CSV table of C-alpha atoms and ligand atoms in Angstrom, one decimal:
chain,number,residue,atom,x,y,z
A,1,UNK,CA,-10.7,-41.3,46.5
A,2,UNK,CA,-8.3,-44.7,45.5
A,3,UNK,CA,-6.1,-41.9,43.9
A,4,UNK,CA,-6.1,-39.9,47.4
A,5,UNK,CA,-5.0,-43.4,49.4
A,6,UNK,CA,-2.6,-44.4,47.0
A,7,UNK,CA,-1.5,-41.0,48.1
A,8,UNK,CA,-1.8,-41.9,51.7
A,9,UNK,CA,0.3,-45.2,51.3
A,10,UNK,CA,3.0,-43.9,49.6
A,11,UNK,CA,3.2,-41.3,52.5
A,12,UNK,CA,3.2,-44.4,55.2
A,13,UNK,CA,5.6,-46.6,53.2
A,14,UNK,CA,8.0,-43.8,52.7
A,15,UNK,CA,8.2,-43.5,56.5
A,16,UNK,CA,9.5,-46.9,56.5
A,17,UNK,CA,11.8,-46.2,53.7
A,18,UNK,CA,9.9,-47.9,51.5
A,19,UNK,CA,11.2,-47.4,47.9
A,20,UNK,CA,8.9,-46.1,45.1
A,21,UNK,CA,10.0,-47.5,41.2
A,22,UNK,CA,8.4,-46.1,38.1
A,23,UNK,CA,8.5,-49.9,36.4
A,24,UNK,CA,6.4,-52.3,37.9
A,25,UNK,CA,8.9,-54.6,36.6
A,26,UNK,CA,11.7,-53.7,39.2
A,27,UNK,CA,9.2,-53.7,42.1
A,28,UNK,CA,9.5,-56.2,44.4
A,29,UNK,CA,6.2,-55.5,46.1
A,30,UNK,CA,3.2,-54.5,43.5
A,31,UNK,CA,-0.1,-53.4,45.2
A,32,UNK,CA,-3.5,-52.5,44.0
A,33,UNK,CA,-5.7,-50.4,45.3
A,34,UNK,CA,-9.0,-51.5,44.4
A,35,UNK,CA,-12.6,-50.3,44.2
A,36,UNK,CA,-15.8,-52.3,44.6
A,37,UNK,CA,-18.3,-50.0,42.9
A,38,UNK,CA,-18.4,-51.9,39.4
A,39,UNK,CA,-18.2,-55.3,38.5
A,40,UNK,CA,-15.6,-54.6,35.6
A,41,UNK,CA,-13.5,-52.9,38.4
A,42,UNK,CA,-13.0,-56.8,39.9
A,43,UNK,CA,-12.3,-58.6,36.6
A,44,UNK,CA,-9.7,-55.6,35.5
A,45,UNK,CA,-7.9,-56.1,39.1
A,46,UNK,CA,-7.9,-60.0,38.5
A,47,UNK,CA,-6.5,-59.7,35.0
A,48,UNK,CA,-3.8,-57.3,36.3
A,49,UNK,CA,-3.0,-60.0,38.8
A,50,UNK,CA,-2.5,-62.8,36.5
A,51,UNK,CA,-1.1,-60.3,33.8
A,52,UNK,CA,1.7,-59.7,36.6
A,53,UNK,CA,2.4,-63.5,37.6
A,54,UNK,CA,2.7,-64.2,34.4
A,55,UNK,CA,5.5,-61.6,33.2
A,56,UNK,CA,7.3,-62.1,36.7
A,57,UNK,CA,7.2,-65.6,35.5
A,58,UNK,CA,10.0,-66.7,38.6
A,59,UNK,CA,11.5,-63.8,39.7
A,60,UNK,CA,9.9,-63.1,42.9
A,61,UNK,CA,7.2,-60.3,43.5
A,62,UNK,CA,4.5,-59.6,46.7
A,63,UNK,CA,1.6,-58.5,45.4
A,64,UNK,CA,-1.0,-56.6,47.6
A,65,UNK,CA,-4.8,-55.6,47.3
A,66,UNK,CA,-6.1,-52.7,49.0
A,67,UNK,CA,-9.1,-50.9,48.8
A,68,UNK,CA,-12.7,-51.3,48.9
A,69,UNK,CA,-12.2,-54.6,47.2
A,70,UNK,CA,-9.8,-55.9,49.6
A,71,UNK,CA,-12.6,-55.6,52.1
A,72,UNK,CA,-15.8,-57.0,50.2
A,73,UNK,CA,-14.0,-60.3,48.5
A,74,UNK,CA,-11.1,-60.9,51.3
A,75,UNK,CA,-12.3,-64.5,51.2
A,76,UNK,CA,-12.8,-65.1,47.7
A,77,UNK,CA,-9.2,-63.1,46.3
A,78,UNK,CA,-7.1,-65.8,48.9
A,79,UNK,CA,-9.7,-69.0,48.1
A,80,UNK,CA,-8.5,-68.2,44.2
A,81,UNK,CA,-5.5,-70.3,44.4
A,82,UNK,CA,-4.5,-68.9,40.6
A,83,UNK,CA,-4.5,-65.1,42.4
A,84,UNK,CA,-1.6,-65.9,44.8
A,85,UNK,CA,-2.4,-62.2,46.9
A,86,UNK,CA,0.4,-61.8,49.8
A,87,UNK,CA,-1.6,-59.7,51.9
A,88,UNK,CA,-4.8,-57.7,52.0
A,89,UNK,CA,-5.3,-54.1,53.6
A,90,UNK,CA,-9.1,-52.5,53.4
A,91,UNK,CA,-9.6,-48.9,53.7
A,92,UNK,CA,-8.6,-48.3,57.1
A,93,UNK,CA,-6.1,-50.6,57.2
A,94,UNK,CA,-3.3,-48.8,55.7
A,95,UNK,CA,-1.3,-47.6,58.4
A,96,UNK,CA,-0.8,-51.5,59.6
A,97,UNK,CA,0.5,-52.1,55.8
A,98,UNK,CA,4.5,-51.8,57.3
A,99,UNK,CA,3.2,-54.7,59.5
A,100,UNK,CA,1.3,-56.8,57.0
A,101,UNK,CA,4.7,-56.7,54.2
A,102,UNK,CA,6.4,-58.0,57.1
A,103,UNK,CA,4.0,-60.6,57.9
A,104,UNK,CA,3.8,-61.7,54.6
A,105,UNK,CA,7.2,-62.2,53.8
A,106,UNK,CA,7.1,-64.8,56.5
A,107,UNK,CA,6.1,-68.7,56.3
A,108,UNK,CA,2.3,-68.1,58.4
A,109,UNK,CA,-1.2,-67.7,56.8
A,110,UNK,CA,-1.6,-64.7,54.5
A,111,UNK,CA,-1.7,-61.6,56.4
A,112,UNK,CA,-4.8,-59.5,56.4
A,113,UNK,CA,-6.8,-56.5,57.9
A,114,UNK,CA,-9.9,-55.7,56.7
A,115,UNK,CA,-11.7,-53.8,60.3
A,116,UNK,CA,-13.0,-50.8,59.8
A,117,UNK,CA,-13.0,-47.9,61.8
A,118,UNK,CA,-15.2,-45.3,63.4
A,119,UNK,CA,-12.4,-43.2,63.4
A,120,UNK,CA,-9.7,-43.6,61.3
A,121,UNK,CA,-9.6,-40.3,58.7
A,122,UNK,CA,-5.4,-40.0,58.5
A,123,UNK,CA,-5.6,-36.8,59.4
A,124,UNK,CA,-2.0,-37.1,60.7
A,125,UNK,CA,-1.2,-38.5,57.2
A,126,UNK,CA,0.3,-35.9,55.1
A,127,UNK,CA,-0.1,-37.8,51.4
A,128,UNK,CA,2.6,-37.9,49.2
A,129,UNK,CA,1.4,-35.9,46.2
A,130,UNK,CA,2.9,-35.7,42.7
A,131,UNK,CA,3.4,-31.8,41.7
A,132,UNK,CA,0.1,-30.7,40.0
A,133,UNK,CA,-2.4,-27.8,39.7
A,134,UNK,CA,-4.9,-29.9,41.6
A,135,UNK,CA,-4.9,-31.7,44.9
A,136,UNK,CA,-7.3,-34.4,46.5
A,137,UNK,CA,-8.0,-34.0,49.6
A,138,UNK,CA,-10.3,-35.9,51.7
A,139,UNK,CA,-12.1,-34.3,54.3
A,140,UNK,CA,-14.1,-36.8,55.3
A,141,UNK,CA,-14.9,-40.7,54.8
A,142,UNK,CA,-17.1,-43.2,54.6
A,143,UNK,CA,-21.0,-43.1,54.1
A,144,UNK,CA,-23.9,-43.5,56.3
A,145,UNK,CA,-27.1,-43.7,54.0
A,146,UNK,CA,-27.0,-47.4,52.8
A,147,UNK,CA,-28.2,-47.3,49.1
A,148,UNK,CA,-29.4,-50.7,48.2
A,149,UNK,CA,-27.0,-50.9,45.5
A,150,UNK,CA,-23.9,-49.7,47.0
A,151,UNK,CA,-21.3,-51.5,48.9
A,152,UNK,CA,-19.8,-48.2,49.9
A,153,UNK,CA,-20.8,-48.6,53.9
A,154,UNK,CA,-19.8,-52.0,53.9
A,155,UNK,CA,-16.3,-51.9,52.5
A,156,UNK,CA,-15.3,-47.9,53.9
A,157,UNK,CA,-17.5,-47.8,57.1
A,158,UNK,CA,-19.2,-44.9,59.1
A,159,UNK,CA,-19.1,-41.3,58.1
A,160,UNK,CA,-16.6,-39.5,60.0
A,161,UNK,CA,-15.3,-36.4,59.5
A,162,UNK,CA,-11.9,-34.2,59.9
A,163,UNK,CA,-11.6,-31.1,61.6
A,164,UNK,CA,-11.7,-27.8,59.9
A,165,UNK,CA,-8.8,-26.7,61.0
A,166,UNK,CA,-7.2,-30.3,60.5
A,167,UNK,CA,-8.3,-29.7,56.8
A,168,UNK,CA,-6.9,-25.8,57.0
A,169,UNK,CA,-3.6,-26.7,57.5
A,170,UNK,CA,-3.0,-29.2,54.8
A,171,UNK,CA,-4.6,-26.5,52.3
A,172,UNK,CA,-2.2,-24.2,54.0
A,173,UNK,CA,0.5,-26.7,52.7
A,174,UNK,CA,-0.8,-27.3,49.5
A,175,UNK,CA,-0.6,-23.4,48.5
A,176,UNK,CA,2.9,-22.9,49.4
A,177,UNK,CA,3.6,-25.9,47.2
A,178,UNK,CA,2.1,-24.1,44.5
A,179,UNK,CA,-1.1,-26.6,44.0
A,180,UNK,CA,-4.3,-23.7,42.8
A,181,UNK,CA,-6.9,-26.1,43.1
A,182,UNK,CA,-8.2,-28.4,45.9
A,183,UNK,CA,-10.9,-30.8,45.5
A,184,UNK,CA,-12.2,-31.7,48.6
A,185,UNK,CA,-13.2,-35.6,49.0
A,186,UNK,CA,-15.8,-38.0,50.5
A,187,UNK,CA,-17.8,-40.8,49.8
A,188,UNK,CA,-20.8,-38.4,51.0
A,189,UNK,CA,-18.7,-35.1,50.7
A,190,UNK,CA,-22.0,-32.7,51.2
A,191,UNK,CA,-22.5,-34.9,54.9
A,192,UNK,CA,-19.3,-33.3,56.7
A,193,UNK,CA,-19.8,-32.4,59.7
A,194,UNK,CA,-17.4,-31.8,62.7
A,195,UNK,CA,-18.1,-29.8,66.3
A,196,UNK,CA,-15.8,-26.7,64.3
A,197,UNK,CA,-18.6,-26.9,61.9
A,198,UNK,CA,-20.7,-28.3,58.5
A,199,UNK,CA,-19.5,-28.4,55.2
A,200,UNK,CA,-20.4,-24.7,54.2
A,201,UNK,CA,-18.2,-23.6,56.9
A,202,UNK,CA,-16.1,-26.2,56.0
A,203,UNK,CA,-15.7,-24.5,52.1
A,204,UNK,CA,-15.6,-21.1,53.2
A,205,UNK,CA,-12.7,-21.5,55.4
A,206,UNK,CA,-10.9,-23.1,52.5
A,207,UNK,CA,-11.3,-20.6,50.7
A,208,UNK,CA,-9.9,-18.2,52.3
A,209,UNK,CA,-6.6,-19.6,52.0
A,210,UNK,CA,-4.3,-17.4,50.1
A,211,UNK,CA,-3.0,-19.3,46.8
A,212,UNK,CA,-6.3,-21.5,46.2
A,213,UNK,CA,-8.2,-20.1,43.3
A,214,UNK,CA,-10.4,-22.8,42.8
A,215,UNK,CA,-12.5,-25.1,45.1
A,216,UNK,CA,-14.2,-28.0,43.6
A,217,UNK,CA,-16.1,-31.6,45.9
A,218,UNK,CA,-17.2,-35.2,45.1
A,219,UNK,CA,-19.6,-36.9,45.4
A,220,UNK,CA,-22.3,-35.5,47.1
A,221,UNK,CA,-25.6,-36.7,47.6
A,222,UNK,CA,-29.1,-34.4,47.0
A,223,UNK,CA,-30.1,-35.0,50.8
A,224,UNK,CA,-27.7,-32.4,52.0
A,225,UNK,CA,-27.4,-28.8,49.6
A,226,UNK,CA,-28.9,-26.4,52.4
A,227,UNK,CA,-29.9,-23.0,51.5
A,228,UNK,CA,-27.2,-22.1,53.2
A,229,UNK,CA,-24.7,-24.0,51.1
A,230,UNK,CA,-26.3,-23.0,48.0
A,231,UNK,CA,-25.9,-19.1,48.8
A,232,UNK,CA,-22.1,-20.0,49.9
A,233,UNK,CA,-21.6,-21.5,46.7
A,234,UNK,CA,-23.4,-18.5,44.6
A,235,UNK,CA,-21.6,-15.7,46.2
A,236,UNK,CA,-17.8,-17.3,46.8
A,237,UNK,CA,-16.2,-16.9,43.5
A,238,UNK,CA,-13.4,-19.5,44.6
A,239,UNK,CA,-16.1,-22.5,44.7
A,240,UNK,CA,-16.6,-23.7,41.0
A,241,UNK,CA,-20.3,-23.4,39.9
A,242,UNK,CA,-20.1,-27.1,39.3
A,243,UNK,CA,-22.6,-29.0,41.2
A,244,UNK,CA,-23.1,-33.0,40.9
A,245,UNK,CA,-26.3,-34.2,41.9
A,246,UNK,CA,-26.4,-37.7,41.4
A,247,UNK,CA,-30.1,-38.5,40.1
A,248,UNK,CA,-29.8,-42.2,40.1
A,249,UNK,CA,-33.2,-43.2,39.1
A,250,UNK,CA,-36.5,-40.9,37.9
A,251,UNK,CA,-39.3,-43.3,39.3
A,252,UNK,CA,-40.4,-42.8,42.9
A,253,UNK,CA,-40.3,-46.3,43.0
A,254,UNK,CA,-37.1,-47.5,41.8
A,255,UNK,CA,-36.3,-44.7,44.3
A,256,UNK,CA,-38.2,-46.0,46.8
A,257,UNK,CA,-36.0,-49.2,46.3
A,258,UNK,CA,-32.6,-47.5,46.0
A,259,UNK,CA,-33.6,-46.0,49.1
A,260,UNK,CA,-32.4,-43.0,48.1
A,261,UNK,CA,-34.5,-40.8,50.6
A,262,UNK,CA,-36.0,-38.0,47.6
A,263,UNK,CA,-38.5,-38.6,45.5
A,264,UNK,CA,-38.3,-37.2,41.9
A,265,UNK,CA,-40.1,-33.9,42.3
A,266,UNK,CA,-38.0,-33.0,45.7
A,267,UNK,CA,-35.2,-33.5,43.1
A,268,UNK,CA,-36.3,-31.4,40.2
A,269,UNK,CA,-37.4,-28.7,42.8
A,270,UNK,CA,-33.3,-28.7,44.0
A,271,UNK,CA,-32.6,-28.5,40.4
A,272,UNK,CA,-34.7,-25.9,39.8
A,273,UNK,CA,-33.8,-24.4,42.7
A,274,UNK,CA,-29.4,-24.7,41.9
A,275,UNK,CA,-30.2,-22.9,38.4
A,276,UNK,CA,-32.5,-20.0,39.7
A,277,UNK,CA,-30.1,-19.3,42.8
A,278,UNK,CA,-26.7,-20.4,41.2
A,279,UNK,CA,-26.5,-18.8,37.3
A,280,UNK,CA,-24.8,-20.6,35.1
A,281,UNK,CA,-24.4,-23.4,37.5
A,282,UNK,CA,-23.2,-26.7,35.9
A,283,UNK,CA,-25.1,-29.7,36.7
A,284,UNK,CA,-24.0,-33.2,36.6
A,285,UNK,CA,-25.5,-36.7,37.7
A,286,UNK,CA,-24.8,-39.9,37.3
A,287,UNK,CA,-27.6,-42.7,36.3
A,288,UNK,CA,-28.3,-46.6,37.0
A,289,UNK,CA,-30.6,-48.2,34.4
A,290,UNK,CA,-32.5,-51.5,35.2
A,291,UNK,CA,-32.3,-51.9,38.4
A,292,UNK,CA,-34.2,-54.6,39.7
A,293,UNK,CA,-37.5,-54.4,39.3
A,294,UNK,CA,-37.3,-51.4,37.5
A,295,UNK,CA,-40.2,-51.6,34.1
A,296,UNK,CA,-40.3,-49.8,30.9
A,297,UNK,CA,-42.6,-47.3,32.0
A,298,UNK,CA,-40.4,-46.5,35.4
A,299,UNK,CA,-38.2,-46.6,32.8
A,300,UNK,CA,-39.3,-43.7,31.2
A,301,UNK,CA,-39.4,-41.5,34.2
A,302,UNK,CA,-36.0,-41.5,34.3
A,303,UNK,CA,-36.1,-40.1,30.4
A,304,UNK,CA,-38.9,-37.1,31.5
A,305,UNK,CA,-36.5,-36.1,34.3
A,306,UNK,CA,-33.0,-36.1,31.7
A,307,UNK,CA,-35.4,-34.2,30.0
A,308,UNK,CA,-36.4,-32.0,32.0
A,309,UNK,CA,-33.2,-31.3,34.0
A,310,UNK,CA,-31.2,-30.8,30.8
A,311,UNK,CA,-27.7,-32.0,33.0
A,312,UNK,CA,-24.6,-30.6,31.4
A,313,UNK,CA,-22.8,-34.0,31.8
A,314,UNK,CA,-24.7,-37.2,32.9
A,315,UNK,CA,-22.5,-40.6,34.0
A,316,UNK,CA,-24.7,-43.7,33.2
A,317,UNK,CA,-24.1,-47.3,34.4
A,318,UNK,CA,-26.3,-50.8,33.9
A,319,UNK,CA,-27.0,-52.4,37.6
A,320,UNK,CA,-24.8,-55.1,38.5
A,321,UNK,CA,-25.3,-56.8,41.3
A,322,UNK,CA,-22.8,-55.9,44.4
A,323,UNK,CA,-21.8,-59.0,46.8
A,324,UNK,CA,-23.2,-57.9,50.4
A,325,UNK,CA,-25.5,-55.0,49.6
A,326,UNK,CA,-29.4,-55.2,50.5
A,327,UNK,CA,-30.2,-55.2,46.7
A,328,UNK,CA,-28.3,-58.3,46.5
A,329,UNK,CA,-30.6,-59.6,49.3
A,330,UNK,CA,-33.7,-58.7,48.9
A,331,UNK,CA,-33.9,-58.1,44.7
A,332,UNK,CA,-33.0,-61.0,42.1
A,333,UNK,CA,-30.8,-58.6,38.8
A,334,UNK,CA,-34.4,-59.7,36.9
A,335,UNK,CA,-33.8,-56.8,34.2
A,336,UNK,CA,-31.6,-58.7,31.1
A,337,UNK,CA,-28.7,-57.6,30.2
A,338,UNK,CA,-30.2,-56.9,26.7
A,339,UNK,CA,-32.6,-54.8,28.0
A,340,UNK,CA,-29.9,-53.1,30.1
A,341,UNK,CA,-27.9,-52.1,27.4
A,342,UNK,CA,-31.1,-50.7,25.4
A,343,UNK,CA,-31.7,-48.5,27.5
A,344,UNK,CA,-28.6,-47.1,28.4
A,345,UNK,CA,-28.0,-46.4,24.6
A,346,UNK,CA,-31.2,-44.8,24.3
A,347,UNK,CA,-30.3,-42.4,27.0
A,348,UNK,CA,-26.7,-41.9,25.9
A,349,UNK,CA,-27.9,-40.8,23.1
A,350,UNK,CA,-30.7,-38.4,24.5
A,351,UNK,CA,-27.9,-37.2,26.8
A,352,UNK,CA,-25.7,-36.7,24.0
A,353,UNK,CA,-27.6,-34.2,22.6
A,354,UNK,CA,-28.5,-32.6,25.4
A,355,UNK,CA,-24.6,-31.9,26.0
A,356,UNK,CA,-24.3,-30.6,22.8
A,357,UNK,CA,-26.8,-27.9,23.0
A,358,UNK,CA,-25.4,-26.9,26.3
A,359,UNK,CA,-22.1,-26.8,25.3
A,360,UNK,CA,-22.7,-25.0,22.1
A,361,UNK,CA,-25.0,-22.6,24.3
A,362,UNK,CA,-21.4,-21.2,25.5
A,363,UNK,CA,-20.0,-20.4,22.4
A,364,UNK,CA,-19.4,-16.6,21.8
A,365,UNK,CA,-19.2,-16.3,25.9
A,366,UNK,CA,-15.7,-15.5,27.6
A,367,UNK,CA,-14.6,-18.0,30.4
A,368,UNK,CA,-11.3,-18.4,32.7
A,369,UNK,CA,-9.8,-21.4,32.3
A,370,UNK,CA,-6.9,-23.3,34.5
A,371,UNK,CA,-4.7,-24.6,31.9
A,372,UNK,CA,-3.9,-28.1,33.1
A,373,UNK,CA,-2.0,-29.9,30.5
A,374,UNK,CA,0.8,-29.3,28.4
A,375,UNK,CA,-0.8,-30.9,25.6
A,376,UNK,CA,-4.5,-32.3,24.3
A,377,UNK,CA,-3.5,-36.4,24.0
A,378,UNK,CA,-6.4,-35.5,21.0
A,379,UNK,CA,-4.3,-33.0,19.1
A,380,UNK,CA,-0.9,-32.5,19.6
A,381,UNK,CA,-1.4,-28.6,18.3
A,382,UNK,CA,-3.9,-28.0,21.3
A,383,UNK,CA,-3.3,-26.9,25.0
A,384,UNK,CA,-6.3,-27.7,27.1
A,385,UNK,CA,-7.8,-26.0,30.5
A,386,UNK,CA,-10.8,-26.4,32.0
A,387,UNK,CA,-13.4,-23.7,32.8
A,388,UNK,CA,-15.1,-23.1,36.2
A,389,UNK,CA,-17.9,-25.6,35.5
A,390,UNK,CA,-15.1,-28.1,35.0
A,391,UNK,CA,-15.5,-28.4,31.5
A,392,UNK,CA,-12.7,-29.2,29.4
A,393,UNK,CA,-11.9,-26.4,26.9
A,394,UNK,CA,-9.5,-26.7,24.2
A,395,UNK,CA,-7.4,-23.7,22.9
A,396,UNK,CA,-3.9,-23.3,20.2
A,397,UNK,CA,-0.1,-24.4,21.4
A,398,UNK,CA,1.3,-20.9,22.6
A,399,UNK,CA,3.2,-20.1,25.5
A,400,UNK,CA,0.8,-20.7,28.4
A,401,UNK,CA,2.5,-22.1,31.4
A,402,UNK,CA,0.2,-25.2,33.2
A,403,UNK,CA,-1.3,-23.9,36.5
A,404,UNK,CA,-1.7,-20.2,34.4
A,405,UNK,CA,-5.2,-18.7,34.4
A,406,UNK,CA,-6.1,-17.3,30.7
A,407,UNK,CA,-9.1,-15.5,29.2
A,408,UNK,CA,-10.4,-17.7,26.3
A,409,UNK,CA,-13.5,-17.2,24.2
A,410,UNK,CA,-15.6,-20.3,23.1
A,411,UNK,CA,-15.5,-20.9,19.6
A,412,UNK,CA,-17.1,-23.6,18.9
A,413,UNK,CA,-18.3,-27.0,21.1
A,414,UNK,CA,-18.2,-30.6,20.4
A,415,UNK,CA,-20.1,-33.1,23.0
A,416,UNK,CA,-17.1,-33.5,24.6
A,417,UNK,CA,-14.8,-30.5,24.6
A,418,UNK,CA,-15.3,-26.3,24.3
A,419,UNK,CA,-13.2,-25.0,21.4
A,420,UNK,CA,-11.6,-21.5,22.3
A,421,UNK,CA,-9.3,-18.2,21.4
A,422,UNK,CA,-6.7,-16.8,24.1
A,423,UNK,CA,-7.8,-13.6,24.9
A,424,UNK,CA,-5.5,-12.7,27.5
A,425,UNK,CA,-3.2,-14.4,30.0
A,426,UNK,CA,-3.2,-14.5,33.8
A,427,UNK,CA,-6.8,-13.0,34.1
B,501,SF4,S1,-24.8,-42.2,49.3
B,501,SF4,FE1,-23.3,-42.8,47.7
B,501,SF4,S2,-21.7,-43.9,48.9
B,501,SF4,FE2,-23.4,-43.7,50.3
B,501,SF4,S3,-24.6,-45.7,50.0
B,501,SF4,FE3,-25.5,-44.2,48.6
B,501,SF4,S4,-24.4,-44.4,46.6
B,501,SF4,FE4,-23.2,-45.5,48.2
C-alpha cells in the first residue's frame, strides 16, 4: 500500500512541477513514507533520518514523513529535537502536501496534517507508476474491524470504498500501457463494497478487461470469502488461485483477544472449504506469536492448526506493542522476548518444512509463469517468473522477454523457489 501512495504523491507533486531525482543526494526535499505495523519499521525510518542529516551535513534538505507513521507518532517525530522533520502528511493528507512544502519552507511552527477522512480514496488520482508487469491498485482503504494489535484504523481511518467503474477505468489504462497484472489493494481488500457492487463483482469486472491476464488482492481478512467469491475465484481463470488467509493466532482465546471475530474451527472449516472448492489453491497466512497473555499450551494450538492447514507460505512476527491500539491498553507485552523468539523458531522451522513438501509436491507438474525479471539477483544464469499461485519459479537465461507468459515444468523445489524447464513460450 506505502508503494501505491508513494505512487499517489509523485502523481500530486508532479502536478505542481515538482521534480523527481534518482539520488537522494541532489534532492532538495527527501520524504518517507512510513508504516506503523512493526516496531523495526520506526527505528529503520529514524535511522534513515539521522543517516540523511548527517551526509547532508550543511547543505540544506526538507525532509518529510508520511504514512501511517506520520499519523500515530506526529507528536513524538517533532518533540525529537535530533529528527529535525519539516512537515508531516498522514494517509489522507497527501493532496495538501503542495501546501505543507510551502508552509514549511517558511519561519512558522512545523506544518502538519494528520485528519483522516471518511472519504478520501484519490480516485481522481491517477498514480504515477514506473513501467512494470504489475500494477497496485487500491480499490479501497482503510479498515473497520479494530484488531487489538493493529494500529491500522487509527493511523488510515474508515473503510471506504471506490466505485467499480472508478476502478474499471484505471484498469482500462493500465492495459493499454501494457501492465498484465493488477493487484488490487486494501487494508481489508475482501470488505469492498460500493452501491455498483461487492468485491466479487468488483473482480469480475476487472477481469474482463482486455490485456489483464492475471488478477491477484491483499490483505484480506477470513470474515469476508462468500461462497460466492470462492466460486468466482474457482471458475475465472484470470484471478490467481492464491488466497491469503491471515490465521493470526490458533487459540480461541488469544483469538478471542485479537478480536479477530472466528474462532479456530470456523477457520479450518474456510480452509477446508478453499481446497475442496478451489484445486490447487495456494494458501498463505501470516502469524503473531506471544501475544499477551498468550501460554504455552495456547501456544500450541497455533502449531495443530500450521499443522493441520499445511499453508503454502506462512509470514510470522513476535507481538510488539503498537502505541494507541486496545492491546496496548488493556494487555501488559507479559510474554519475554526470549520466549517470543522460541517459539517463532520452532514454528519457522515447522513451516519450513511444510513448504518444502508443498513445493516439491509440484515438481514434474507444468505451470504458466509471468516472467518478471530480467535476472534471479541469486544466480546471474537464471530468469525468474512466478506461477499462478504467486510462487517464484526459477528457469535458464534464454530469450524470454519480461511481461512474456512461458510454459515451464518444475524440476526440482527449494523452500523458497520452484526450479523449472521452458517448455514453450507465450502459452
Ligand atoms: S483487519 Fe487487518 S488492518 Fe484491520 S485491524 Fe485487523 S489486522 Fe488491522
Amino acid at each position: 500500500m506505502n508503494e501505491y501512495d508513494s505512487e499517489l504523491v509523485r502523481s500530486i507533486l508532479r502536478k505542481e512541477n515538482y521534480e523527481f531525482v534518482s539520488k537522494e543526494q541532489d534532492a532538495d526535499i527527501v520524504m518517507l513514507n512510513t508504516c506503523a505495523i512493526r516496531e523495526k519499521a520506526h527505528q529503520k525510518v529514524y535511522g534513515r533520518v539521522h543517516n540523511l542529516r548527517h551526509d547532508r551535513g550543511d547543505k540544506p534538505v526538507l525532509i518529510g514523513i508520511l504514512g501511517c507513521m506520520a499519523t500515530n507518532l506526529r507528536q513524538e517525530i517533532f518533540e525529537d529535537r535530533s529528527l529535525k522533520i519539516d512537515f508531516i502528511a498522514g494517509p489522507d493528507s497527501y493532496k495538501r502536501l503542495p501546501d505543507l512544502i510551502r508552509e514549511a519552507v517558511g519561519e512558522g511552527e512545523k506544518p502538519y496534517d494528520v485528519t483522516l477522512s471518511e472519504f478520501e480514496t484519490y480516485s481522481d488520482v491517477t498514480p504515477s507508476r514506473k513501467d512494470g508487469i504489475n500494477a497496485w491498485i487500491a480499490v479501497m482503504r482503510g479498515c473497520n474491524n479494530f484488531c487489538t494489535f493493529c494500529v491500522v484504523p487509527y493511523t488510515r481511518g474508515r473503510e471506504r470504498s471506490r466505485s467499480i467503474s472508478n476502478v474499471i477505468e484505471e484498469v482500462e489504462g493500465l492495459a493499454a500501457q501494457g501492465f498484465k497484472q493488477v493487484t488490487l489493494l486494501g487494508q481489508n481488500v475482501n470488505s469492498y463494497r460500493h452501491e455498483e457492487g461487492d468485491f466479487a463483482d468488483l473482480m469480475d469486472a476487472v477481469s474482463r478487461v482486455k490485456g489483464i491476464e492475471r488478477i491477484r488482492f491483499t490483505s484480506p481478512h477470513p470474515k469476508d470469502f462468500p461462497d460466492k467469491f470462492i466460486a468466482l475465484m474457482r471458475d475465472n481463470p484470470k484471478i490467481c488461485k492464491q488466497m491469503h488467509m491471515p490465521l493470526q493466532a490458533g487459540n480461541n482465546r488469544i483469538l478471542d483477544v485479537m478480536n479477530r471475530t472466528y474462532t479456530k474451527e470456523e477457520f479450518l472449516s474456510l480452509a477446508q472449504k478453499m481446497r475442496d472448492r478451489i484445486p490447487g489453491v495456494i494458501l498463505s497466512t501470516d502469524i503473531i506469536v506471544g501475544f499477551p497473555t498468550e501460554t504455552d499450551d495456547e501456544f500450541e494450538d497455533t502449531i495443530k492448526v500450521i499443522k493441520e492447514v499445511e499453508f503454502d507460505v506462512a509470514f510470522m512476527f513476535k507481538y510488539s506493542e503498537r502505541k494507541g491500539t486496545i492491546a496496548s491498553k488493556k494487555f501488559p507485552d507479559d510474554v519475554t522476548e526470549a520466549k517470543k523468539t522460541e517459539r517463532i523458531m520452532r514454528l519457522n522451522e515447522i513451516q519450513k518444512e511444510i513448504t518444502l513438501k508443498k513445493n516439491k509436491a509440484h515438481i514434474g507438474e507444468v505451470h504458466t509463469i509471468l516472467v518478471e525479471n530480467p535476472t534471479n539477483p541469486r544466480s546471474l544464469r537464471d530468469k525468474v517468473g512466478r506461477n499462478d499461485g504467486g510462487k517464484l519459479v526459477t528457469f535458464p537465461e534464454g530469450d524470454y522477454e519480461v511481461g512474456s507468459f512461458l510454459k515451464v515444468r518444475i524440476t526440482d523445489a527449494t523452500p523458497h523457489v520452484l526450479k523449472a524447464e521452458v517448455l514453450a513460450t507465450n502459452s
